[in-house]
XYZ file of C-alpha atoms in Angstrom:
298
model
C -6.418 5.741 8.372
C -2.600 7.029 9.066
C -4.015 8.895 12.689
C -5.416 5.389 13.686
C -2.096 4.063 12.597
C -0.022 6.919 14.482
C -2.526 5.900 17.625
C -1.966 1.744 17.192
C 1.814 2.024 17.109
C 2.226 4.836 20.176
C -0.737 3.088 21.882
C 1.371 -0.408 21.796
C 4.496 1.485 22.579
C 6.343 -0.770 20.314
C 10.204 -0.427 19.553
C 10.561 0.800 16.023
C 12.769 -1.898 15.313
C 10.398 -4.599 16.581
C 8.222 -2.420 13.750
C 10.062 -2.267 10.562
C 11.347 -5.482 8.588
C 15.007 -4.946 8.256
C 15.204 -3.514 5.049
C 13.420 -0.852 6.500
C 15.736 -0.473 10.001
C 19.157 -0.358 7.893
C 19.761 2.618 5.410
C 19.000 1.379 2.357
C 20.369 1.849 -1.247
C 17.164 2.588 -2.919
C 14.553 4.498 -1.642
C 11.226 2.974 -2.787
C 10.096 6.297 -4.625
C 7.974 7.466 -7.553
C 7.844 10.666 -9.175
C 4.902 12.922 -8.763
C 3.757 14.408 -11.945
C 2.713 17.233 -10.769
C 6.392 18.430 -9.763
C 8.726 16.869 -12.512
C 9.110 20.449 -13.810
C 9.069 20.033 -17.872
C 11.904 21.253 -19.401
C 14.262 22.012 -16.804
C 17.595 20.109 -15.880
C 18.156 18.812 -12.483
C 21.202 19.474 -10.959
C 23.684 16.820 -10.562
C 23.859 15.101 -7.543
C 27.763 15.234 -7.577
C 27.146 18.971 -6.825
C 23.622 19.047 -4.929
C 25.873 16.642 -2.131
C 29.176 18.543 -2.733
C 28.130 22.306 -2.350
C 25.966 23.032 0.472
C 25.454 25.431 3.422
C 25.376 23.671 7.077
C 27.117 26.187 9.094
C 26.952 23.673 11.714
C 29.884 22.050 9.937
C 31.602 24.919 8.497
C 30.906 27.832 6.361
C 32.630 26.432 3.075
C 30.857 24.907 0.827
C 32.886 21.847 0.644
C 32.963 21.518 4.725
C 29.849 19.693 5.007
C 30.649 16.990 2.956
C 33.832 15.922 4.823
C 32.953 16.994 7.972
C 29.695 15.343 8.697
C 30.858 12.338 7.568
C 33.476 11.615 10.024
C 31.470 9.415 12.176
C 28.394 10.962 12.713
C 25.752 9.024 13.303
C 21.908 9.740 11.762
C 20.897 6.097 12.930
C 19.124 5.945 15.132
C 17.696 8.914 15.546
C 14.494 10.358 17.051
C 12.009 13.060 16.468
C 10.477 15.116 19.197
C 6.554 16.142 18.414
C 5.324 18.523 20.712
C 3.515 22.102 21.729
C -0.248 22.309 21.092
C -1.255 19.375 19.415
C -3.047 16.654 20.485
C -0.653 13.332 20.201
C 2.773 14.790 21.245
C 5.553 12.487 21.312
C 9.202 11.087 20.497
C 9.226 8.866 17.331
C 12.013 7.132 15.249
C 12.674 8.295 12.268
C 12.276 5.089 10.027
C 9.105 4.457 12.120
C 7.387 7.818 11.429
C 8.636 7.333 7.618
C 6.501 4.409 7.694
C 3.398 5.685 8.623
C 3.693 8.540 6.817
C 4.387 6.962 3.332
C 4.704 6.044 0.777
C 7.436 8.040 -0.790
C 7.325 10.089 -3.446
C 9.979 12.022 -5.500
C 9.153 15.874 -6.417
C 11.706 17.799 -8.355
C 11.701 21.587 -6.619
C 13.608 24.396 -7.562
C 16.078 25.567 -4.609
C 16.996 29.213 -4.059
C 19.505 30.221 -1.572
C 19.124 33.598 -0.446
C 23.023 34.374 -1.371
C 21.328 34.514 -5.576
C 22.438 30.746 -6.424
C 19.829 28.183 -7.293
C 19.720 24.457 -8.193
C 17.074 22.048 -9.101
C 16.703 19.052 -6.707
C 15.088 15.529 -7.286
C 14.243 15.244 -3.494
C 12.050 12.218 -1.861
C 10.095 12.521 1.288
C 6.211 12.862 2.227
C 4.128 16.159 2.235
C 4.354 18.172 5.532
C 0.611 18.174 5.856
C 1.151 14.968 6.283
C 3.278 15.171 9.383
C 0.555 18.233 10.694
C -2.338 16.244 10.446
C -1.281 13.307 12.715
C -0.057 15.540 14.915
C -3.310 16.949 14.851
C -2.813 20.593 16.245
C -4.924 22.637 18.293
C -6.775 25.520 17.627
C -4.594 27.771 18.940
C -1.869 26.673 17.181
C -1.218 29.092 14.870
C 2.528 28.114 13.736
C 5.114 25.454 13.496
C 8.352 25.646 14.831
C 11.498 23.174 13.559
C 14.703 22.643 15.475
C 17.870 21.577 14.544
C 19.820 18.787 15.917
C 22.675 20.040 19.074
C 25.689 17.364 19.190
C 28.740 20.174 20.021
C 30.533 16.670 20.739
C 30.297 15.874 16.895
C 29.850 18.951 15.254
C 33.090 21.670 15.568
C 30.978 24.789 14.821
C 28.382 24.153 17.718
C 31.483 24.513 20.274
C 31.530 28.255 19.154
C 29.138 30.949 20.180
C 28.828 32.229 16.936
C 25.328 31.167 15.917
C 22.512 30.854 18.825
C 22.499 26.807 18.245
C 20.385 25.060 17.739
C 19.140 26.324 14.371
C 15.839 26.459 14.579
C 12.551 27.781 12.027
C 9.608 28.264 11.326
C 6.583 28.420 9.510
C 2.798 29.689 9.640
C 0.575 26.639 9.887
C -1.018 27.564 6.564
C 2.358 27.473 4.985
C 2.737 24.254 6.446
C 0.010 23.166 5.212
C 0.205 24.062 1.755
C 0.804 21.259 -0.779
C 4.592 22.336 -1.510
C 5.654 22.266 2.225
C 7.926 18.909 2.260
C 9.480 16.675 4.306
C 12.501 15.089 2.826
C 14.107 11.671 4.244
C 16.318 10.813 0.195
C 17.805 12.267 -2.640
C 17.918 11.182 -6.236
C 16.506 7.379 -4.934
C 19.010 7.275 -2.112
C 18.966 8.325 1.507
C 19.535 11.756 2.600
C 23.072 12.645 3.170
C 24.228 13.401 6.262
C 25.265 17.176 4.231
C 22.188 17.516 2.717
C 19.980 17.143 5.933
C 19.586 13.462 6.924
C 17.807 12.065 8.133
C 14.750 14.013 8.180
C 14.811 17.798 6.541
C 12.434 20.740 5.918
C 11.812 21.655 2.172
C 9.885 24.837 1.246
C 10.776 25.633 -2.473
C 8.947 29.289 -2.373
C 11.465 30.604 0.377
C 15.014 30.842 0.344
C 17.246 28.100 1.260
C 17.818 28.954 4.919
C 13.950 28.757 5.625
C 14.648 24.274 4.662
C 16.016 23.349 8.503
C 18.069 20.551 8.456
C 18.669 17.201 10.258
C 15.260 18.014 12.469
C 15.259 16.896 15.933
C 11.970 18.840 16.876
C 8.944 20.092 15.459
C 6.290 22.037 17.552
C 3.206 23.549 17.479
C 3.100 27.327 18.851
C 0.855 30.211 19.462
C 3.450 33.120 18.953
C 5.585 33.346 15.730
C 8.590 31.517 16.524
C 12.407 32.994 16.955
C 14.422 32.026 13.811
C 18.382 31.541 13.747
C 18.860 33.927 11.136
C 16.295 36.198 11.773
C 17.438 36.922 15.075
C 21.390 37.750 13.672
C 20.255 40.014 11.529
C 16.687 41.064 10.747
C 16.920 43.622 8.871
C 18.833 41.299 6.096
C 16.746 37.611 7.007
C 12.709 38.023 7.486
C 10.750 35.232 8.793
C 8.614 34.906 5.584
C 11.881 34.832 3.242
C 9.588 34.990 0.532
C 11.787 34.521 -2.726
C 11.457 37.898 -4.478
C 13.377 39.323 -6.818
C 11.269 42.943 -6.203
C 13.035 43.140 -2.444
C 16.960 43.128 -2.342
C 19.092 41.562 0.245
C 20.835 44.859 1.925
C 24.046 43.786 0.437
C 23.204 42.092 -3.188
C 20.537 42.466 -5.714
C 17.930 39.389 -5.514
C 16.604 39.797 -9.431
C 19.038 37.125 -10.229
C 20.403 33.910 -9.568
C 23.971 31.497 -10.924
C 22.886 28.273 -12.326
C 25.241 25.934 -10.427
C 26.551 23.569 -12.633
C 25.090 25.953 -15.820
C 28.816 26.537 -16.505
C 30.980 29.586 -16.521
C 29.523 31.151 -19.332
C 26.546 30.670 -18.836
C 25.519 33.575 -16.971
C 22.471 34.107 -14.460
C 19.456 33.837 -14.939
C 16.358 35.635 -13.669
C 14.657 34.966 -10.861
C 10.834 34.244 -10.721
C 8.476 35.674 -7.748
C 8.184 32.868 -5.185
C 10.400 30.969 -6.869
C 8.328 30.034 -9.852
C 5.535 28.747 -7.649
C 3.616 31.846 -7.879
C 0.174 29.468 -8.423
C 0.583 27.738 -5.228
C 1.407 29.881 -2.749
C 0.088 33.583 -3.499
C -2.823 33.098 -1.798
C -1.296 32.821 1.750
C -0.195 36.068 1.666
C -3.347 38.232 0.217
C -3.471 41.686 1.546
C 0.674 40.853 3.299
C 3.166 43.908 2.667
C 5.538 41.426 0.958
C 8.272 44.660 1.014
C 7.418 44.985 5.105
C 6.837 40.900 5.571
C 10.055 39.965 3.462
């Protein structure tokens, strides 16, 4: 039902806008969401979306915590914006955002841990649609064998791109089986509201069993590819950032232990607190990697 949908809409080649009713082409305050029960993690406190929007990594806007916030938010624009599909797969093509969101919801809210790979952690309420989602219209060919997610490039908007110290844009990537798997996530809100333009908007990768830097942001681009794709940080330095970036507290960053993680927002006092293999989603994801050197493949 959502391929013939995908098909009608790029078969009519129909303007989103001509599309969506307009509570659906404006950024709304609400995002029409509803908790999953399967991810509302019992027992565990989200953290506060003062601090999920207020302490983030985007190097593309600075490599202080507090940078993003400001600095994406002096006039850049995540309306409208476009997403490229492409590679091997059968129905390549540019889509709006809001008109892709369409097709591929309805929304739902899934409260994931979040571990960055510098040992800090939070808990996120974040709303989007499952990847597989996203894979399936696309409908990839057989010898596809991963998917590869680009970053936006704006250097006229964004202060960072004008230096050569990153190979912009940031790009990832996953094994189509990981993006397949039931956690992979596509994330267009947070806590009920659209995506932040610090956080990601308007359309983000979320993979809860991998460190942070593995969740590319603000996606302009996501292909289908034969060879294991080249990864921002695993071509800086890869003998410190793997292209699995497994969460595992049994391999060390070269420079920090990894059996830990600070709680932000736990409090000063609170101390850290261990961290789980994969993240805590051991269950879901261990399977993916049977018979995988997860020391070698880190």
């Amino acid at each position: 039902m959502r391929r013939r949908e995908f098909l009608r809409v790029f078969g009519l080649g129909l303007a989103a806008s001509a599309l969506l009713p307009p509570g659906i082409r404006a950024e709304s305050v609400t995002l029409n969401d509803s908790l999953n029960p399967s991810y509302k993690l019992d027992g565990v406190k989200l953290t506060t979306e003062d601090l999920v929007t207020s302490y983030n990594n985007f190097y593309e806007w600075g490599l202080a915590k507090d940078q993003p916030k400001e600095l994406a938010n002096r006039g850049w624009k995540t309306r409208p914006w476009s997403i490229e599909i492409g590679g091997l797969c059968a129905y390549p093509r540019k889509i709006d955002v809001d008109e892709l969101i369409q097709i591929l919801g309805p929304i739902e809210r899934r409260n994931y841990r979040h571990r960055c790979v510098e040992a800090w952690s939070m808990v996120i309420p974040w709303d989007g649609f499952p990847l597989a989602k996203f894979v399936d219209l696309a409908l990839p060919k057989p010898e596809a064998k991963y998917v590869k997610f680009s970053s936006f490039f704006d250097p006229t908007n964004c202060p960072e791109q004008r230096s050569h110290d990153f190979p912009w844009p940031y790009m990832e990537g996953l094994t189509l089986p990981e993006a397949t798997n039931e956690l992979a996530f596509i994330v267009v809100g947070l806590y009920g509201k659209p995506l932040r333009n610090q956080n990601g908007a308007p359309l983000r990768l979320v993979v809860p069993w991998k460190y942070g830097f593995k969740s590319a942001k603000s996606l302009a681009k996501i292909e289908f590819v034969a060879e294991q794709p080249k990864t921002l940080w695993n071509q800086l330095a890869p003998n410190e950032y793997g292209f699995y970036a497994n969460v595992n507290p049994n391999v060390d960053h070269p420079r920090w232990s990894q059996q830990s993680e600070r709680v932000i927002g736990a409090g000063f006092f609170s101390g850290k607190q261990p961290t789980l293999i994969f993240n805590g989603y051991e269950k879901q994801v261990t399977h993916l990697y049977t018979g995988m050197d997860l020391r070698k493949n880190f």
